mmCIF file of C-alpha atoms in Angstrom:
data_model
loop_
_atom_site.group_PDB
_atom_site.id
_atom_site.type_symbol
_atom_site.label_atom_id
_atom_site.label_comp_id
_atom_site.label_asym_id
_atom_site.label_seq_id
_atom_site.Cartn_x
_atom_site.Cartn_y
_atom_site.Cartn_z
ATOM 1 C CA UNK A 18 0.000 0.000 0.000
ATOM 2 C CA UNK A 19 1.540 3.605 -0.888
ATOM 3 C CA UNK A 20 0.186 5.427 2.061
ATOM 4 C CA UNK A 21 1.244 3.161 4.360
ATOM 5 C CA UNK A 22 4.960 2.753 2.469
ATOM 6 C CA UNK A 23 4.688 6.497 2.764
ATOM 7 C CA UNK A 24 4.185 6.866 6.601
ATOM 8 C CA UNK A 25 7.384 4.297 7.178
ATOM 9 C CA UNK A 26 9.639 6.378 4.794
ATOM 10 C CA UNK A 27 9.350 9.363 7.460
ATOM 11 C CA UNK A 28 5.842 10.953 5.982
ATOM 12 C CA UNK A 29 6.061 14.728 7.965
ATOM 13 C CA UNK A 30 3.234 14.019 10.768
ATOM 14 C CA UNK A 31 2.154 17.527 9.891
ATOM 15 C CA UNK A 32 1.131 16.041 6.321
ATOM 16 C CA UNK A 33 -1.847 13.833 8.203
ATOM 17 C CA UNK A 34 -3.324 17.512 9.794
ATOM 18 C CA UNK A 35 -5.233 18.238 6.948
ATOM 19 C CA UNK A 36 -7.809 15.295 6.161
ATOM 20 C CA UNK A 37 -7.685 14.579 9.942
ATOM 21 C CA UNK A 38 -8.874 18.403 10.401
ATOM 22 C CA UNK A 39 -11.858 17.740 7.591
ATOM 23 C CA UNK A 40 -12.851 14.249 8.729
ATOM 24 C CA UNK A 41 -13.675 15.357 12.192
ATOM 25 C CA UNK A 42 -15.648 18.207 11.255
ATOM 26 C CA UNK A 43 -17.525 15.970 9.221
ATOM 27 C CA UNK A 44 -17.595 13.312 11.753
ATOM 28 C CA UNK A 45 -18.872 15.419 14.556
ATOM 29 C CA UNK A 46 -21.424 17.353 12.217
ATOM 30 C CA UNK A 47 -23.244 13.804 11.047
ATOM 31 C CA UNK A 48 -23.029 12.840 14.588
ATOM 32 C CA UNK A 49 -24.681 15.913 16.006
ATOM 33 C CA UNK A 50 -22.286 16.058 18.634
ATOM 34 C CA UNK A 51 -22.205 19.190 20.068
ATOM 35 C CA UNK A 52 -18.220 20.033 20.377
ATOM 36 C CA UNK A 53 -15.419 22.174 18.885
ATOM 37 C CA UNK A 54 -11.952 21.049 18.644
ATOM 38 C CA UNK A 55 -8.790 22.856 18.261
ATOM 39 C CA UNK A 56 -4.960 21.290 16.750
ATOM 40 C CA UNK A 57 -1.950 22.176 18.729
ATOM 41 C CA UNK A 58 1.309 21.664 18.402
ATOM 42 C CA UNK A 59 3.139 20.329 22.227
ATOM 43 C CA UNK A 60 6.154 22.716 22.701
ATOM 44 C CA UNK A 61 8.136 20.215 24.341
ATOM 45 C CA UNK A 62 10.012 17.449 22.384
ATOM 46 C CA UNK A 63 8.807 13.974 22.784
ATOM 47 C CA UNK A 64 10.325 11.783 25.617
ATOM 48 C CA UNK A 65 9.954 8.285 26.208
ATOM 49 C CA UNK A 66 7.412 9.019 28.441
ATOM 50 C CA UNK A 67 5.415 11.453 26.173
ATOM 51 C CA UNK A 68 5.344 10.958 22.690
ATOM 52 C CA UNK A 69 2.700 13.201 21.735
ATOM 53 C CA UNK A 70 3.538 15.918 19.280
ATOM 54 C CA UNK A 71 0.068 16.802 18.400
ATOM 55 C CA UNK A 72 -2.720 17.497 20.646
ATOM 56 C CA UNK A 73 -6.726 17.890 19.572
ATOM 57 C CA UNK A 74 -8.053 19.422 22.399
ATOM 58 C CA UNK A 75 -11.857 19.021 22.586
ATOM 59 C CA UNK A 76 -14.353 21.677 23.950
ATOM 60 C CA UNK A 77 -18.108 22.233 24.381
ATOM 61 C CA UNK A 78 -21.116 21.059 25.674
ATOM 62 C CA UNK A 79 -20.811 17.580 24.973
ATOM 63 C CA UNK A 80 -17.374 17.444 26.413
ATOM 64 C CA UNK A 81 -18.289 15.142 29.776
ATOM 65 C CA UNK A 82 -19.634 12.643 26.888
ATOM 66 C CA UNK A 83 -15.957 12.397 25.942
ATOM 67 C CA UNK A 84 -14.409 11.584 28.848
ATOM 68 C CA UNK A 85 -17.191 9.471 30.600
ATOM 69 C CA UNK A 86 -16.659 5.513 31.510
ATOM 70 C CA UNK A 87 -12.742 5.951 31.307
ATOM 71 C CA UNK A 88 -12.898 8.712 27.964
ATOM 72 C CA UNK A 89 -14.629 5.046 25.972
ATOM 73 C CA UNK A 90 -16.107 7.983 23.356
ATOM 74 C CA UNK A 91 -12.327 10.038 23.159
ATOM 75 C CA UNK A 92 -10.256 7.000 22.806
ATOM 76 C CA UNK A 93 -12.877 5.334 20.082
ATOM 77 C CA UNK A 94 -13.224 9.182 17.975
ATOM 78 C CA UNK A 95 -9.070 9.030 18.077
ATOM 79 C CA UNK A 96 -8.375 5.502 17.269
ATOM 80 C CA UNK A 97 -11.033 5.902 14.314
ATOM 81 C CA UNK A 98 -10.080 8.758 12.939
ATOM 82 C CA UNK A 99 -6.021 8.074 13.068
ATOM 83 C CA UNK A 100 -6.768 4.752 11.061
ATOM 84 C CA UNK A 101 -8.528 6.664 8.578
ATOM 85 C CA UNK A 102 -6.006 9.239 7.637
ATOM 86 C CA UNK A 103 -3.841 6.323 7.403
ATOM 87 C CA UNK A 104 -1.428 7.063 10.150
ATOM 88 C CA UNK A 105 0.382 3.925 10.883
ATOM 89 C CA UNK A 106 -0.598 2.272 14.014
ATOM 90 C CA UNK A 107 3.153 2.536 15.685
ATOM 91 C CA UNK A 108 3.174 6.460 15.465
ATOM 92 C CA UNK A 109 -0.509 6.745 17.479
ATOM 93 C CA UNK A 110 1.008 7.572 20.041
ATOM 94 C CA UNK A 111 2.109 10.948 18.276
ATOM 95 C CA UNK A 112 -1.021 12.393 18.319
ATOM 96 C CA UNK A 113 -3.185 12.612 21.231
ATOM 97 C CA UNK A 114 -6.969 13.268 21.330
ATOM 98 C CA UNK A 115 -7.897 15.074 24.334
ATOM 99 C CA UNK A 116 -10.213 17.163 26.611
ATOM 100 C CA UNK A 117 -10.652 18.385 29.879
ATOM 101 C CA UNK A 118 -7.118 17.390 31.002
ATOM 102 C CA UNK A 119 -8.047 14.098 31.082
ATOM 103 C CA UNK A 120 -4.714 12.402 29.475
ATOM 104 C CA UNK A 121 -3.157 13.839 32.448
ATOM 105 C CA UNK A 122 -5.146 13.014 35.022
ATOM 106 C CA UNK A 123 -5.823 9.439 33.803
ATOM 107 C CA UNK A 124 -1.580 9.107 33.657
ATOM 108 C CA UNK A 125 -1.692 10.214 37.159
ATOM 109 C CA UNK A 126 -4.317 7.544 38.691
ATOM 110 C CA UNK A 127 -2.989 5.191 36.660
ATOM 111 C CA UNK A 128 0.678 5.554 38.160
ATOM 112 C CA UNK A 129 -0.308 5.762 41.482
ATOM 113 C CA UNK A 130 -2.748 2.382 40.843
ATOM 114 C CA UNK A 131 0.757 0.785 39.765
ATOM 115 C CA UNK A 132 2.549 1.789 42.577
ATOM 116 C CA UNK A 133 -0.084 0.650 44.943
ATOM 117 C CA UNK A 134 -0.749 -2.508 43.367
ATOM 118 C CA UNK A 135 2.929 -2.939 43.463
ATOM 119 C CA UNK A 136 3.562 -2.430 46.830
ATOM 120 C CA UNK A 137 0.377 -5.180 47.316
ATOM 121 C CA UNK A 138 2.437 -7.826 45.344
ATOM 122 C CA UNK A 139 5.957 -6.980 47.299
ATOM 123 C CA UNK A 140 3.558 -7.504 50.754
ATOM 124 C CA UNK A 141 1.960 -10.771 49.594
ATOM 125 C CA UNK A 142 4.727 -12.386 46.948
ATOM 126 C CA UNK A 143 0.885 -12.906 44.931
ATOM 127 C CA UNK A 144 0.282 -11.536 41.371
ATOM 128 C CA UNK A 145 -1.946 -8.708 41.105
ATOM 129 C CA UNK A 146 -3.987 -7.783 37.476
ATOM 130 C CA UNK A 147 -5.024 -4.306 36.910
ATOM 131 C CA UNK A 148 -8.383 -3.653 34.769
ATOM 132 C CA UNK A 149 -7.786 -4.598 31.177
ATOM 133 C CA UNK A 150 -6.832 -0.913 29.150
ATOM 134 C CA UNK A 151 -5.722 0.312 25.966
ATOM 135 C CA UNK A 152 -2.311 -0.501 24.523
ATOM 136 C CA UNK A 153 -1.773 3.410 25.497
ATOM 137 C CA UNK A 154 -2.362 2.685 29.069
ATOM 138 C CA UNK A 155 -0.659 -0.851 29.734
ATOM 139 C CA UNK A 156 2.822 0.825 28.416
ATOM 140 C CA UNK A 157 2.318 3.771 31.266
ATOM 141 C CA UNK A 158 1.912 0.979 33.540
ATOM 142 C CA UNK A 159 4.944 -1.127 32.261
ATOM 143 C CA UNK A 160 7.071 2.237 32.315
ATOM 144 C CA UNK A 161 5.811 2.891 36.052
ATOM 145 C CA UNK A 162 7.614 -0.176 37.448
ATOM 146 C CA UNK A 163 10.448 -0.424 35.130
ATOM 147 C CA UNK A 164 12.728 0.832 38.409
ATOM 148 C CA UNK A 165 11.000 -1.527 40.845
ATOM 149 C CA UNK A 166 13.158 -4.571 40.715
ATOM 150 C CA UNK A 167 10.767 -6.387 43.189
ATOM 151 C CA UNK A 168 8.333 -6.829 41.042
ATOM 152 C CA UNK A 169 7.667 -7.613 37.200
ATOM 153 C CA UNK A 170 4.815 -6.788 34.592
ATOM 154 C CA UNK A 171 3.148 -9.073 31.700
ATOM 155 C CA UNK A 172 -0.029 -8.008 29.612
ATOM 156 C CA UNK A 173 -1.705 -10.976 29.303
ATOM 157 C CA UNK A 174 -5.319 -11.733 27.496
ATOM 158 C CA UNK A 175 -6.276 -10.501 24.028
ATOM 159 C CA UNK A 176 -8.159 -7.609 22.356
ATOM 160 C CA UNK A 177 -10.428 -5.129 24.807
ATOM 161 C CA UNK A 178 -9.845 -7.455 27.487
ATOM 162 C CA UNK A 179 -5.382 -7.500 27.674
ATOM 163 C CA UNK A 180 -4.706 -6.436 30.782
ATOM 164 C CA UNK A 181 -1.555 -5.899 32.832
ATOM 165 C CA UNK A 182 -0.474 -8.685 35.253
ATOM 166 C CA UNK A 183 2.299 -7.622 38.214
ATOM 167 C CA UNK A 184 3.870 -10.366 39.476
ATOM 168 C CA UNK A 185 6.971 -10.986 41.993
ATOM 169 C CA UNK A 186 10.533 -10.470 40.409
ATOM 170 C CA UNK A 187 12.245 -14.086 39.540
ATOM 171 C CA UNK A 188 15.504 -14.723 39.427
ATOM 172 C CA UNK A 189 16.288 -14.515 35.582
ATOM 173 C CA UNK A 190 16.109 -17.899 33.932
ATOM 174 C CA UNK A 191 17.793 -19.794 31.114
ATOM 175 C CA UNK A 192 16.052 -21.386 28.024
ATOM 176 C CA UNK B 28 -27.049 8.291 11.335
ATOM 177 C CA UNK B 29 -26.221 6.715 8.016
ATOM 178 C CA UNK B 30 -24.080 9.783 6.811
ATOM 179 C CA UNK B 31 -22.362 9.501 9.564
ATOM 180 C CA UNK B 32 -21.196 5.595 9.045
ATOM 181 C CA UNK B 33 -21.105 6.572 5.325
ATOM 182 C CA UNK B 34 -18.317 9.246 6.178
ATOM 183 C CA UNK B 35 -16.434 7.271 8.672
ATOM 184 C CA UNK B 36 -16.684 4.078 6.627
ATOM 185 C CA UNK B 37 -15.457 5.763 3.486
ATOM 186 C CA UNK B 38 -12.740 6.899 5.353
ATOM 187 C CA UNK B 39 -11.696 3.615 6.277
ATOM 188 C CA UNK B 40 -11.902 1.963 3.169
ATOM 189 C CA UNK B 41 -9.331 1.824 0.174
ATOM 190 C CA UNK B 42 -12.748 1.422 -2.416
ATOM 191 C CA UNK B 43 -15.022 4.283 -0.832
ATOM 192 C CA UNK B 44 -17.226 3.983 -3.575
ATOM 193 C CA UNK B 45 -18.311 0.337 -2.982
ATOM 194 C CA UNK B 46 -19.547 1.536 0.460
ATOM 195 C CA UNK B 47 -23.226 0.935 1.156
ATOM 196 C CA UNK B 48 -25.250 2.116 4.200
ATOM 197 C CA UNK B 49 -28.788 0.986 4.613
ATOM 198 C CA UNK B 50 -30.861 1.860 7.930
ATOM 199 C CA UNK B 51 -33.714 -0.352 8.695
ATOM 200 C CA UNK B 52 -35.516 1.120 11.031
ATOM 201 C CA UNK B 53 -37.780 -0.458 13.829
ATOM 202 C CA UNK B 54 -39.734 0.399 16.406
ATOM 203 C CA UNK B 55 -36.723 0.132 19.033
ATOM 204 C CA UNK B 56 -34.261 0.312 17.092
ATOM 205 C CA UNK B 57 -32.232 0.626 14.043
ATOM 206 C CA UNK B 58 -29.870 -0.936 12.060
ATOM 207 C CA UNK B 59 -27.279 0.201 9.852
ATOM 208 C CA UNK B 60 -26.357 -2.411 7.501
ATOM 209 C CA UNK B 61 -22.719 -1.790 5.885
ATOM 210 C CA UNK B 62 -21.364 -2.947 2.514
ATOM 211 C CA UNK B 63 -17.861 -2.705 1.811
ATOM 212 C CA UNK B 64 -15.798 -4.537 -0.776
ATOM 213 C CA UNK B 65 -14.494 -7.439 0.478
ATOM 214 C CA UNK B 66 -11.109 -6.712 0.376
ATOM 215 C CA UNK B 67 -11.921 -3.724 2.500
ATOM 216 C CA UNK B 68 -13.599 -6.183 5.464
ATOM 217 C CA UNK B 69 -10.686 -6.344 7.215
ATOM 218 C CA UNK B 70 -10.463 -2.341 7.242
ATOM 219 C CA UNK B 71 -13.779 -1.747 9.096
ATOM 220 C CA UNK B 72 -13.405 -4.456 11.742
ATOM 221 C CA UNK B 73 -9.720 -3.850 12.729
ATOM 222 C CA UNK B 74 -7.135 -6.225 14.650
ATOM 223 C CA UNK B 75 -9.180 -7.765 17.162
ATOM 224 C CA UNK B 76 -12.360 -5.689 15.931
ATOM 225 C CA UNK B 77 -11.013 -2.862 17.570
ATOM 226 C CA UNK B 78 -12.199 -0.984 14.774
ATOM 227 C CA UNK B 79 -15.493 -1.779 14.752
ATOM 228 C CA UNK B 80 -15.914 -1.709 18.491
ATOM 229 C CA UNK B 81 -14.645 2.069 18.114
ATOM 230 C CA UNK B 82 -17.288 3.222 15.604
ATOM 231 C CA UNK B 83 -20.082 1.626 17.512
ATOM 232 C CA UNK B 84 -19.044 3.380 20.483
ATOM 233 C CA UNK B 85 -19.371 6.138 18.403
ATOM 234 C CA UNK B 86 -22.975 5.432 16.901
ATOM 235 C CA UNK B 87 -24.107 4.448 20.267
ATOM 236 C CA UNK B 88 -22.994 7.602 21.872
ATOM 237 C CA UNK B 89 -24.665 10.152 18.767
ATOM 238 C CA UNK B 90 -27.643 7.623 19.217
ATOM 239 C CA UNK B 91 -27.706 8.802 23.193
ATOM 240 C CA UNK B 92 -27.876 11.944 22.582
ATOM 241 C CA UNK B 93 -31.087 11.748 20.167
ATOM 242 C CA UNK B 94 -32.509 8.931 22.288
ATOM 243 C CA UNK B 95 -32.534 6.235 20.061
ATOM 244 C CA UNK B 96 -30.862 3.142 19.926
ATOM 245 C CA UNK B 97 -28.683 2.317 16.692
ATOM 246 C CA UNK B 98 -26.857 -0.774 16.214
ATOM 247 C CA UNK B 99 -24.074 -1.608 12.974
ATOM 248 C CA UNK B 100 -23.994 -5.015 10.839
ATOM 249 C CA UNK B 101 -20.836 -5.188 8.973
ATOM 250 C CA UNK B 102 -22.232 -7.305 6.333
ATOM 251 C CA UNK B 103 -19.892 -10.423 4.598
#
């Protein structure tokens, strides 16, 4: 496929702003939500932490819609609307959908639910699984306990339901 | 409701003219039937259906807010 040949060759993510700009005005006039949305571009550089480069900040009345049930609407409008302007799934990351602050605020519960659950697993030596989440979310959790030698993390399960598992550290073993 | 499964499906799709929205409407609810050519299947319904999970969270979220209930067939 050339668009997708395109995006691995180093396509400028600036060259996706266009048809993503048009798609979502079309997508939130047919859906009669009632929102506006703005594109900015993050002034920091991208860490491994935070790769987002490009932020579409949502506003308006239908706003809480967005972010209820763990943002279900914001993450479905984002992961929709990257696949069709044919931004390859590895460079998502680059450009975040978001409102309200939730991205955030969501990182922030979801550190401090890795640190607790940690802490659980170091007290009891018994593995602990999280909610299943997004591919988005497991990799925050993964990168929260990276430093934690006592404990390690697996995703396990498939599709909407993968989840991350924290388990005890084991002493590395050989194949 | 169709235009808007229209848009996003055509968006989707490498053949955007093969796509084909019907809405059959009942009392409860309806549903929007969707065509695609069948190479473009795979486009629609996504790894895992992760694609099609996303764009009925969608519909079902626009059909909220007018208080109707919509459901999507992704027809073979």
């Amino acid at each position: 496929m050339e668009s997708a040949g395109a995006a691995k060759s180093g396509r400028p993510l600036e060259s996706y702003l266009p048809s993503l700009e048009s798609l979502l005005h079309e997508v939130l006039r047919h859906s009669g939500f009632e929102l506006d949305f703005s594109i900015q571009k993050v002034p920091a550089p991208p860490t491994e932490l935070e790769s987002t480069e490009y932020v579409v900040e949502f506003s308006g009345r239908d706003a809480d819609l967005l972010i209820e049930k763990n943002a279900t609407l914001l993450n479905a409008l984002e992961y929709v609307l990257l696949k069709a302007v044919r931004l390859e799934e590895e460079h998502f990351g680059r450009i975040t959908f978001d409102c309200q602050d939730w991205r955030r605020l969501r990182a922030e519960e979801l550190k401090l639910t890795a640190q607790i659950a940690a802490e659980r697993v170091e007290e009891t030596g018994d593995p602990f699984s999280l909610n299943p989440m997004n591919p988005r979310e497991r990799r925050l959790i993964h990168l929260a306990l990276k430093d934690r030698p006592e404990v390690r993390t697996v995703s396990e399960g498939v599709g909407a339901e993968r989840k991350v598992v924290i388990l005890p550290a084991t002493p590395p073993r050989r194949r | 409701m169709k235009e808007l499964i229209e848009a996003i499906a055509k968006a989707l799709v490498d053949n955007p003219d093969q796509v084909v929205v019907r809405a059959v409407e009942g009392e409860q609810i309806t549903v929007l039937e969707l065509r695609v050519h069948p190479s473009d299947l795979g486009k629609v319904i996504g790894k895992q259906g992760r694609t099609a999970r996303s764009v009925r969270t969608i519909l079902n979220a626009a059909g909220m807010k007018l208080k109707k209930r919509f459901t999507l067939e992704i027809l073979e």
